[in-house]
Coordinates of C-alpha atoms in Angstrom, one line a residue:
M1 CA -6.2 9.9 6.1
G2 CA -9.5 11.7 6.0
K3 CA -11.6 11.2 9.1
S4 CA -14.2 8.6 8.5
A5 CA -16.9 7.2 10.9
V6 CA -19.7 4.7 10.8
L7 CA -22.8 6.8 11.3
K8 CA -26.0 5.7 12.9
R9 CA -29.1 7.6 11.9
I10 CA -32.5 7.3 13.5
T11 CA -35.4 9.0 11.6
G12 CA -39.0 9.7 12.3
G13 CA -41.3 12.7 13.1
V14 CA -41.8 14.9 16.2
L15 CA -44.4 17.4 17.3
V16 CA -43.3 20.1 19.8
L17 CA -46.0 22.2 21.5
T18 CA -44.6 25.3 23.2
L19 CA -46.7 27.7 25.3
L20 CA -45.2 31.1 25.8
L21 CA -46.7 33.2 28.7
T22 CA -45.7 36.8 28.5
A23 CA -46.6 39.5 31.1
V24 CA -47.7 42.5 29.2
T25 CA -47.3 45.9 31.0
G26 CA -50.5 47.9 31.3
C27 CA -52.8 45.0 30.6
G28 CA -53.2 43.7 34.1
S29 CA -51.4 40.9 35.9
L30 CA -51.4 37.1 35.3
Q31 CA -53.7 36.6 38.3
D32 CA -56.3 38.8 36.6
F33 CA -56.3 36.5 33.6
Q34 CA -58.7 33.6 33.9
M35 CA -59.7 30.8 31.5
E36 CA -63.2 29.3 31.4
P37 CA -63.1 25.6 32.2
P38 CA -64.2 23.4 29.3
T39 CA -67.8 22.4 29.2
G40 CA -69.5 19.1 28.2
K41 CA -66.2 17.2 28.6
E42 CA -64.8 15.2 31.5
E43 CA -61.4 16.4 32.8
T44 CA -58.7 13.8 32.5
D45 CA -55.0 13.5 33.2
E46 CA -54.4 11.1 30.3
F47 CA -52.3 12.4 27.5
T48 CA -53.7 11.9 24.0
S49 CA -51.1 11.9 21.2
L50 CA -51.6 12.8 17.6
G51 CA -50.4 9.4 16.5
L52 CA -46.9 10.6 15.4
S53 CA -43.7 8.9 16.3
P54 CA -40.9 10.9 17.9
E55 CA -38.3 12.0 15.4
F56 CA -34.6 12.4 16.1
D57 CA -32.2 13.3 13.4
Y58 CA -28.5 13.3 14.5
E59 CA -25.2 11.5 13.8
V60 CA -23.4 9.4 16.3
P61 CA -19.8 8.8 15.3
E62 CA -18.3 5.4 15.9
S63 CA -16.1 5.3 18.9
L64 CA -12.5 4.5 18.0
P65 CA -10.1 3.0 20.5
S66 CA -7.6 5.3 22.1
I67 CA -5.0 2.5 22.4
L68 CA -3.4 2.0 19.0
V69 CA -1.7 -1.3 18.2
D70 CA -0.5 -3.3 15.2
Q71 CA -3.5 -5.5 14.7
V72 CA -1.5 -8.3 13.2
G73 CA 1.2 -8.3 15.9
Y74 CA 4.8 -8.0 17.0
A75 CA 7.8 -10.1 16.7
V76 CA 9.0 -11.7 19.9
G77 CA 12.4 -10.0 19.8
S78 CA 11.4 -6.6 18.4
K79 CA 10.6 -3.2 19.9
K80 CA 6.9 -3.4 20.9
L81 CA 5.0 -0.2 21.3
A82 CA 1.3 0.6 21.6
M83 CA 0.4 4.3 21.3
I84 CA -2.2 6.1 23.3
N85 CA -4.2 9.0 21.9
G86 CA -5.3 11.3 24.6
E87 CA -4.3 14.4 26.5
T88 CA -4.5 12.9 30.0
P89 CA -3.6 9.2 29.9
P90 CA -3.4 7.0 33.0
E91 CA -0.1 6.1 34.5
T92 CA -0.1 2.4 33.8
F93 CA -1.4 -0.2 31.2
S94 CA -2.1 -3.9 31.3
I95 CA -1.7 -6.7 28.7
L96 CA -4.4 -9.3 29.0
D97 CA -4.7 -12.7 27.4
A98 CA -7.3 -12.5 24.6
D99 CA -8.9 -15.8 25.4
S100 CA -9.0 -15.8 29.2
G101 CA -8.9 -12.1 30.0
R102 CA -6.1 -12.8 32.5
E103 CA -3.6 -10.0 33.1
V104 CA -0.2 -11.1 32.0
Y105 CA 1.9 -7.9 32.0
T106 CA 1.7 -4.4 33.4
G107 CA 3.8 -1.4 32.5
K108 CA 4.1 2.4 32.8
I109 CA 2.7 4.8 30.2
E110 CA 5.2 7.4 28.9
R111 CA 3.8 10.7 27.8
K112 CA 5.4 12.0 24.6
G113 CA 3.4 15.2 24.2
Y114 CA 1.4 17.0 21.5
D115 CA 2.2 16.4 17.9
P116 CA 0.9 19.3 15.7
A117 CA 1.4 17.3 12.5
V118 CA -1.4 14.9 13.6
N119 CA -3.2 17.2 16.0
A120 CA -3.0 14.7 18.9
H121 CA -1.4 14.1 22.2
I122 CA 0.5 10.8 22.1
S123 CA 1.8 8.5 24.8
Y124 CA 3.6 5.2 24.6
A125 CA 3.0 1.9 26.2
D126 CA 6.2 0.0 25.8
F127 CA 6.1 -3.8 26.3
T128 CA 9.3 -4.8 24.5
E129 CA 10.4 -7.0 27.4
F130 CA 7.2 -9.1 27.3
K131 CA 8.0 -12.0 24.9
T132 CA 5.5 -14.7 25.5
V133 CA 3.9 -16.0 22.3
G134 CA 0.1 -15.6 22.2
T135 CA -2.8 -13.4 21.4
Y136 CA -3.5 -10.3 23.6
Y137 CA -5.1 -6.9 24.0
I138 CA -4.0 -3.9 26.0
Q139 CA -6.2 -2.2 28.6
A140 CA -5.9 1.0 30.6
A141 CA -8.0 2.7 33.2
S142 CA -10.4 5.4 31.8
I143 CA -9.4 4.8 28.2
G144 CA -10.6 1.3 27.4
R145 CA -8.9 -1.4 25.5
S146 CA -7.1 -2.0 22.1
Y147 CA -7.8 -4.4 19.3
A148 CA -6.3 -7.8 19.6
F149 CA -2.8 -8.6 18.4
E150 CA -0.4 -11.5 18.4
I151 CA 3.2 -11.8 19.6
A152 CA 4.9 -14.4 17.4
E153 CA 8.3 -15.6 16.3
E154 CA 7.8 -14.7 12.7
P155 CA 4.7 -12.5 12.3
Y156 CA 5.7 -11.2 8.9
K157 CA 6.5 -14.4 7.1
A158 CA 2.8 -15.4 6.6
L159 CA 2.0 -11.7 5.8
L160 CA 4.7 -11.6 3.1
N161 CA 3.2 -14.7 1.5
K162 CA -0.3 -13.2 1.8
V163 CA 0.8 -10.0 0.0
F164 CA 2.6 -11.9 -2.6
K165 CA -0.3 -14.2 -3.4
Q166 CA -2.5 -11.2 -4.2
Y167 CA -0.9 -11.3 -7.6
Y168 CA -1.9 -14.9 -8.1
F169 CA -5.5 -14.0 -7.1
N170 CA -5.4 -11.1 -9.7
R171 CA -4.4 -13.4 -12.6
C172 CA -6.6 -12.9 -15.6
G173 CA -7.4 -15.6 -18.1
L174 CA -6.6 -18.4 -15.7
T175 CA -8.8 -20.8 -13.6
L176 CA -7.8 -20.4 -10.0
S177 CA -8.3 -23.6 -7.9
S178 CA -9.9 -23.5 -4.5
E179 CA -6.9 -25.5 -3.2
L180 CA -4.6 -22.6 -3.9
A181 CA -6.9 -19.6 -4.0
G182 CA -9.5 -20.5 -1.4
E183 CA -12.4 -18.0 -1.5
A184 CA -10.7 -16.2 -4.4
A185 CA -11.0 -19.2 -6.7
H186 CA -12.7 -18.5 -10.0
N187 CA -13.0 -19.7 -13.6
A188 CA -10.8 -18.3 -16.3
C189 CA -12.0 -14.8 -17.2
H190 CA -11.5 -12.3 -20.1
S191 CA -10.1 -15.0 -22.4
R192 CA -11.8 -13.9 -25.6
Q193 CA -10.0 -11.7 -28.2
A194 CA -10.0 -8.0 -27.6
Q195 CA -10.7 -5.4 -30.2
M196 CA -8.8 -2.2 -30.9
K197 CA -10.7 0.8 -29.3
E198 CA -10.3 2.9 -32.5
E199 CA -10.6 0.0 -35.0
A200 CA -13.1 -2.5 -33.9
M201 CA -12.4 -4.9 -36.8
I202 CA -8.8 -5.5 -35.6
K203 CA -8.7 -8.0 -32.8
R204 CA -5.9 -9.8 -31.0
D205 CA -5.3 -12.2 -28.1
V206 CA -4.3 -10.2 -25.0
S207 CA -5.3 -12.7 -22.3
G208 CA -3.3 -13.0 -19.2
G209 CA -1.7 -10.5 -16.9
W210 CA -2.9 -9.0 -13.6
H211 CA -6.2 -7.3 -13.0
V212 CA -5.7 -3.8 -11.7
D213 CA -9.3 -3.1 -10.7
E214 CA -12.6 -4.8 -9.9
I215 CA -13.8 -4.8 -13.5
G216 CA -10.8 -6.7 -14.8
S217 CA -8.7 -4.0 -16.5
R218 CA -5.0 -4.6 -17.1
D219 CA -2.6 -1.7 -17.4
V220 CA 0.9 -1.8 -18.8
T221 CA 2.3 1.1 -16.7
R222 CA 1.0 0.0 -13.4
G223 CA 1.9 -3.6 -14.1
C224 CA 5.5 -2.6 -15.0
Q225 CA 5.7 -0.6 -11.8
A226 CA 4.7 -3.6 -9.8
V227 CA 7.2 -5.7 -11.7
N228 CA 10.0 -3.3 -10.9
N229 CA 9.4 -3.4 -7.2
L230 CA 8.8 -7.1 -7.0
L231 CA 12.0 -7.8 -8.9
L232 CA 13.9 -5.2 -6.7
A233 CA 12.6 -7.1 -3.6
Y234 CA 13.8 -10.4 -5.1
E235 CA 17.2 -9.0 -6.1
L236 CA 17.9 -7.5 -2.7
Y237 CA 16.4 -10.2 -0.5
P238 CA 16.3 -13.5 -2.4
D239 CA 16.6 -15.6 0.8
D240 CA 13.1 -14.5 1.9
M241 CA 11.5 -15.8 -1.3
G242 CA 11.5 -19.4 -2.1
D243 CA 9.9 -21.9 -4.4
D244 CA 7.1 -22.8 -2.0
M245 CA 4.8 -19.7 -1.8
G246 CA 1.7 -21.5 -2.9
I247 CA 1.2 -20.7 -6.6
P248 CA 0.7 -23.3 -9.4
E249 CA 4.4 -23.0 -10.4
S250 CA 5.7 -23.7 -6.8
G251 CA 8.3 -26.5 -6.8
N252 CA 9.5 -26.0 -10.3
G253 CA 13.0 -25.0 -9.2
I254 CA 12.4 -21.3 -10.0
P255 CA 11.7 -18.8 -7.2
D256 CA 8.0 -18.1 -7.1
V257 CA 8.5 -14.4 -7.4
L258 CA 10.1 -14.8 -10.8
D259 CA 7.3 -17.3 -11.8
E260 CA 4.6 -14.8 -10.8
V261 CA 6.3 -11.9 -12.6
K262 CA 6.6 -14.1 -15.7
Y263 CA 2.9 -14.4 -15.8
E264 CA 2.7 -10.6 -16.2
I265 CA 5.6 -10.6 -18.6
D266 CA 3.8 -13.2 -20.9
W267 CA 0.9 -10.7 -21.1
L268 CA 3.2 -7.7 -21.7
L269 CA 4.7 -9.5 -24.7
K270 CA 1.2 -9.6 -26.2
M271 CA 0.8 -5.9 -25.8
Q272 CA 3.7 -4.9 -28.1
D273 CA 3.0 -3.9 -31.6
T274 CA 5.3 -5.1 -34.5
S275 CA 6.7 -1.5 -34.6
G276 CA 8.0 -1.9 -31.1
A277 CA 5.4 0.4 -29.6
V278 CA 3.2 -0.8 -26.7
Y279 CA -0.5 -0.5 -26.2
A280 CA -1.4 1.1 -22.9
S281 CA -4.1 -1.1 -21.4
V282 CA -7.0 -3.5 -21.8
S283 CA -10.4 -2.5 -20.5
S284 CA -13.5 -4.6 -20.0
V285 CA -17.0 -3.1 -20.8
D286 CA -20.3 -4.9 -20.1
N287 CA -22.7 -5.1 -23.0
K288 CA -26.3 -6.2 -22.4
N289 CA -26.4 -8.2 -25.7
M290 CA -22.9 -9.5 -26.0
G291 CA -21.7 -9.8 -22.4
Y292 CA -18.4 -8.1 -21.8
I293 CA -16.3 -6.6 -24.6
L294 CA -12.6 -6.2 -24.3
Y295 CA -11.0 -3.1 -25.7
I296 CA -7.3 -2.5 -26.3
D297 CA -6.4 1.1 -25.6
G298 CA -4.0 2.9 -27.9
I299 CA -0.2 3.1 -28.0
T300 CA 1.4 5.5 -25.5
M301 CA 5.0 6.5 -25.0
E302 CA 4.6 6.1 -21.2
A303 CA 3.6 2.5 -21.6
T304 CA 6.4 1.9 -24.1
I305 CA 9.2 3.3 -22.0
H306 CA 8.0 1.4 -18.9
Y307 CA 7.8 -1.7 -20.9
A308 CA 11.4 -1.3 -22.2
A309 CA 12.7 -1.0 -18.6
A310 CA 10.7 -3.8 -17.1
M311 CA 11.4 -6.3 -19.8
A312 CA 15.1 -5.6 -19.6
K313 CA 15.1 -5.9 -15.8
F314 CA 13.3 -9.2 -16.0
S315 CA 15.6 -10.5 -18.8
Y316 CA 18.6 -9.9 -16.6
L317 CA 17.3 -11.7 -13.6
Y318 CA 15.7 -14.6 -15.5
Q319 CA 18.5 -15.5 -17.8
S320 CA 20.0 -18.2 -15.5
Y321 CA 16.6 -20.1 -15.5
D322 CA 15.6 -19.8 -19.2
R323 CA 18.1 -18.0 -21.4
D324 CA 16.0 -18.3 -24.5
F325 CA 13.0 -16.6 -22.9
A326 CA 15.2 -14.0 -21.3
T327 CA 16.7 -13.2 -24.7
L328 CA 13.2 -12.8 -26.2
C329 CA 12.3 -10.3 -23.5
L330 CA 15.5 -8.4 -24.0
Q331 CA 14.8 -8.1 -27.7
A332 CA 11.3 -6.9 -27.0
S333 CA 12.8 -4.3 -24.6
D334 CA 15.2 -3.1 -27.2
R335 CA 12.5 -2.7 -29.8
A336 CA 10.4 -0.6 -27.4
Y337 CA 13.4 1.6 -26.6
R338 CA 14.2 2.1 -30.3
Y339 CA 10.6 3.2 -30.9
V340 CA 10.7 5.7 -28.0
E341 CA 13.9 7.2 -29.5
K342 CA 11.8 8.5 -32.4
Y343 CA 9.5 10.4 -30.0
L344 CA 11.8 11.6 -27.2
A345 CA 9.7 14.8 -26.8
D346 CA 6.9 12.5 -25.4
V347 CA 8.9 10.9 -22.6
S348 CA 10.7 12.5 -19.7
Q349 CA 14.5 12.4 -19.3
E350 CA 14.0 10.4 -16.1
Q351 CA 12.0 7.7 -17.8
Y352 CA 14.6 7.5 -20.6
F353 CA 17.4 7.3 -18.1
F354 CA 15.7 4.5 -16.2
A355 CA 15.2 2.4 -19.3
A356 CA 18.8 3.0 -20.4
A357 CA 20.1 1.9 -17.0
E358 CA 18.2 -1.4 -17.2
L359 CA 19.3 -2.1 -20.8
Y360 CA 22.9 -1.2 -20.0
R361 CA 23.0 -3.7 -17.2
A362 CA 21.4 -6.4 -19.4
T363 CA 23.6 -5.8 -22.5
G364 CA 26.7 -3.8 -21.6
S365 CA 26.1 -1.7 -24.7
Y366 CA 27.9 1.7 -24.6
Q367 CA 25.0 3.6 -26.2
Y368 CA 22.9 2.9 -23.2
H369 CA 25.7 3.7 -20.8
N370 CA 26.2 7.1 -22.5
V371 CA 22.5 8.0 -21.8
V372 CA 23.0 7.0 -18.1
K373 CA 26.2 8.9 -17.7
S374 CA 24.8 12.0 -19.4
Y375 CA 21.8 12.1 -17.2
L376 CA 23.7 11.6 -13.9
T377 CA 26.3 14.2 -14.9
Q378 CA 23.7 16.8 -15.8
N379 CA 21.6 16.1 -12.7
P380 CA 23.9 16.0 -9.7
D381 CA 21.0 16.9 -7.4
L382 CA 19.1 13.7 -7.9
D383 CA 15.3 13.8 -7.3
L384 CA 15.0 10.4 -5.6
E385 CA 11.3 11.1 -5.0
N386 CA 10.9 10.3 -8.7
D387 CA 10.5 6.5 -9.1
Y388 CA 12.3 6.5 -12.5
V389 CA 15.4 8.2 -11.0
F390 CA 15.4 6.0 -8.0
W391 CA 15.0 2.7 -9.9
G392 CA 17.6 3.8 -12.5
C393 CA 20.1 4.7 -9.8
V394 CA 19.7 1.5 -7.9
T395 CA 20.2 -0.5 -11.1
Y396 CA 23.3 1.4 -12.1
L397 CA 24.8 0.7 -8.7
S398 CA 24.1 -3.0 -9.0
T399 CA 25.3 -3.5 -12.5
K400 CA 28.3 -5.8 -13.2
Q401 CA 29.2 -3.8 -16.3
K402 CA 31.9 -1.2 -16.3
V403 CA 30.6 1.9 -14.5
D404 CA 31.8 5.4 -13.7
M405 CA 33.0 5.1 -10.1
N406 CA 32.7 8.9 -9.5
L407 CA 29.1 8.8 -10.6
C408 CA 28.4 5.7 -8.5
E409 CA 29.9 7.4 -5.4
A410 CA 27.7 10.5 -6.0
V411 CA 24.6 8.3 -6.4
T412 CA 25.4 6.4 -3.2
Q413 CA 25.8 9.6 -1.3
S414 CA 22.4 10.9 -2.6
L415 CA 20.7 7.7 -1.5
M416 CA 22.4 7.9 2.0
R417 CA 21.2 11.5 2.4
K418 CA 17.7 10.5 1.4
G419 CA 17.7 7.7 3.9
E420 CA 18.8 10.0 6.7
T421 CA 16.1 12.6 5.8
I422 CA 13.4 9.9 5.9
S423 CA 14.7 8.5 9.2
Y424 CA 14.9 11.9 10.9
A425 CA 11.4 12.9 9.7
S426 CA 10.0 9.6 11.0
K427 CA 11.7 9.9 14.4
D428 CA 10.4 13.5 14.8
S429 CA 6.9 12.2 14.6
K430 CA 5.1 11.0 17.8
L431 CA 3.6 8.3 15.6
L432 CA 7.1 7.4 14.4
V433 CA 6.1 7.8 10.7
N434 CA 6.2 10.9 8.6
T435 CA 2.5 11.5 8.3
D436 CA 0.1 14.3 9.0
E437 CA -3.4 14.9 10.4
K438 CA -5.1 14.3 7.0
Q439 CA -3.6 10.8 6.6
G440 CA -4.9 10.7 3.1
G441 CA -3.3 7.5 2.0
N442 CA -0.1 5.5 2.2
A443 CA 1.5 6.2 -1.2
G444 CA 4.0 8.6 0.1
L445 CA 4.9 6.5 3.1
L446 CA 5.5 3.4 0.9
R447 CA 7.6 5.4 -1.5
D448 CA 9.8 6.5 1.4
M449 CA 10.1 3.0 2.6
T450 CA 11.3 1.6 -0.7
R451 CA 14.1 4.2 -0.5
L452 CA 15.0 3.4 3.0
A453 CA 14.9 -0.4 2.3
V454 CA 17.6 0.1 -0.3
V455 CA 19.7 2.3 2.0
D456 CA 19.3 -0.3 4.8
Y457 CA 20.5 -2.9 2.3
I458 CA 23.6 -0.9 1.5
I459 CA 24.5 -0.3 5.2
T460 CA 22.5 -2.5 7.5
N461 CA 21.4 -0.2 10.3
H462 CA 19.2 -1.0 13.3
E463 CA 17.9 2.5 13.3
Y464 CA 16.6 2.1 9.8
A465 CA 15.2 -1.3 10.6
T466 CA 13.2 0.3 13.4
V467 CA 11.8 3.0 11.0
L468 CA 10.9 0.3 8.5
E469 CA 9.1 -1.8 11.1
N470 CA 7.3 1.2 12.6
H471 CA 5.7 1.9 9.2
V472 CA 4.4 -1.6 9.0
H473 CA 2.9 -1.2 12.5
Y474 CA 1.3 2.0 11.3
M475 CA -0.2 0.4 8.2
L476 CA -1.5 -2.5 10.2
G477 CA -3.5 -0.4 12.7
R478 CA -1.2 1.7 14.8
N479 CA -2.6 4.9 13.4
L480 CA -5.1 7.4 14.6
Q481 CA -8.0 5.8 12.7
S482 CA -7.1 2.3 14.0
L483 CA -7.3 1.0 10.5
S484 CA -5.5 -2.0 8.9
Y485 CA -4.8 -1.2 5.3
L486 CA -4.4 -4.8 4.2
D487 CA -7.2 -7.0 3.0
G488 CA -8.6 -9.5 5.6
V489 CA -6.2 -8.4 8.3
G490 CA -6.9 -6.7 11.6
G491 CA -9.9 -6.0 13.8
R492 CA -10.8 -2.8 11.9
N493 CA -10.2 -3.0 8.2
Y494 CA -10.1 -0.2 5.6
C495 CA -12.8 -2.1 3.6
D496 CA -15.4 -1.1 6.2
V497 CA -14.5 2.6 5.9
D498 CA -13.2 3.5 2.5
A499 CA -12.3 1.0 -0.2
S500 CA -9.9 3.4 -1.9
L501 CA -7.5 3.3 1.0
G502 CA -6.3 -0.3 0.5
I503 CA -2.8 -1.4 -0.3
M504 CA -3.3 -4.9 -1.6
N505 CA -5.9 -3.7 -4.1
Q506 CA -3.3 -1.5 -5.7
V507 CA -0.9 -3.7 -7.7
D508 CA 1.9 -1.1 -7.5
Q509 CA 1.5 -0.2 -3.8
N510 CA 1.2 -3.9 -3.0
A511 CA 4.6 -4.5 -4.5
E512 CA 6.1 -1.7 -2.4
F513 CA 4.7 -3.2 0.7
F514 CA 6.1 -6.6 -0.3
L515 CA 9.5 -5.0 -0.6
L516 CA 9.1 -3.4 2.8
L517 CA 8.2 -6.7 4.5
A518 CA 11.2 -8.4 2.8
A519 CA 13.5 -5.7 4.1
I520 CA 12.2 -6.2 7.7
M521 CA 12.6 -10.0 7.5
D522 CA 16.1 -9.6 6.2
D523 CA 16.9 -7.5 9.3
E524 CA 15.7 -10.5 11.3
L525 CA 13.3 -8.3 13.2
V526 CA 15.9 -7.3 15.7
V527 CA 15.6 -3.5 16.1
G528 CA 17.2 -1.0 18.5
E529 CA 15.7 1.5 20.9
E530 CA 13.6 4.3 19.6

C-alpha cells in the first residue's frame, strides 16, 4: 500500500532580518568603524514588529503505532501475534485491559529480523497462551501502545455477517428499513425505466441488483464475479451460513446467501436481450432538469459469458429450493452461451471453459463436457491466477456428472501445488503474508486466499488455516500502515486515508473476503504454530 499520512499544515508570513558583518582586508578593522547614534529619538529596548505573523510551512506526518495488531481481535484458541516495527525493540511487552489500564499479561518480544520485501525490521509479541475474553491493548517500553482489540470466542462470526450484509445495503430499487439496515436505511432508488445509451427512445425496466459504486451503477461482470465467490463460499462451507443473517428473506427456509444472490440474479435476468446477449451495465447520470437519468450500456461478450457461467452456477445450487426458477436461470444461461458461440474471437478460451464447466455440471450435456476436456487437455500447466481457470477447475472437480478422472487428478495436483506456493511465500514474509513495501491494495492477497481456501477444503491443514487467518489479521490492521480495510471496523480505518483501499466497497473483493472468513470459521479457528 502507498504510504499515506494525515498532514498538518500551518501557514502565515515571516520576516527575517539578517546582518552580515564582514571584515574587509585593507579597509581598516572593525574597531575603526563607528556608527553615529540616532538623534532626536529616545533609545529603547522594546522591539517594534512590522505587524506580520510568523509563518511556518512544513508537513508533520501522523505518528503510526509501532505495535501492529488485528484491530477487531483474536479467537480465544487461536495463534495470537502482534508485530513490532522497529530495529531495536525492547525485550518485553505487556497486555493491558482497555477499560482499567490494568496489566494482565507480560511476554517476551522475539526479534525476527529485517524483511527486504517491506523494508522493515519486524519482531513478534506472542500472547497465544493468554485466553481471557475482553478488550485490550499492547504496550512496550520506548515504542508506545497498539490500537485496542478483543479476545473473543467467535470474533469472525459477527464479521462474516457484517461482510455479507453489505450486499443487502447495496440493493438497488428497494426500500431498506432502519430495523435491518440501521444507518444504511434508504428509500427505493433508481426504480424508473432506463434508456439505451445509443437509442434513447428504447427504454426498459432494469431495477434491482447491487450498486457497485457511490453513484448507483450496476455492472454485470462485477456482479457475476461476486455471485461466483458467494456461491463458492456457500457450496464449500454451508454450515456457516444459515437463514438468520438479518435480511428481509431471513426465516423463509432458504439459506440467506442464496436469497441475497437471487436478488442480483433477478436483476441479471432483466439485462439479457431476446437474442441471448447481455447488456454490460446500468449507469446513473445526474441531470439538472430531469434529476437522474439511467442509461443501459451496450452488449458485450465479456458480460454475456460471465452471465452464462453465473446463471448456470446459481441454477445448479438453487434447484432444490425452486426448480422452476432454477430452470428459468439455466435456460437464460444456455441462450447466453449460444450467443457467445457466434463470436468466439471476442472471448478468451478461459472464459469459454469456465462457462462450459458450469453448464456441464448443471446439465450433463456432452457438448459442454467436450469444451472442458479440450481446454484441460491442451493446457496442462494451468494458470490458476486466472479467475476463470480457477473457477472452472473447482466446478469440474465438484460435478456429479461423469468426469475424466485423469484430468481431475491433474487439476487437483495443480491446485495443491498452488496452495503450497502461496503457503511458502506467506511464511517467508515477516508479516506472514505475501506482500511488499508498496502495499498497493489487497486484490492479489484476496485472490491467493480464495485458492488456498479451496485447497484447505480439499485437505484440511492447520498450516493453511494459519496462513488464512494471518491474512485476515493483516487486513484488519496488522500491517505497516495500521489500517483496517473493512468499513466501520478498527481504530484506524482506510476511509480516513484513501477510500479506494476498501474491501467492502468492492462487490467482488467483498465476496472473496466472505469466502476467506467462511474458510477460517470452518477450521474452527484452531491453528498450529507458525
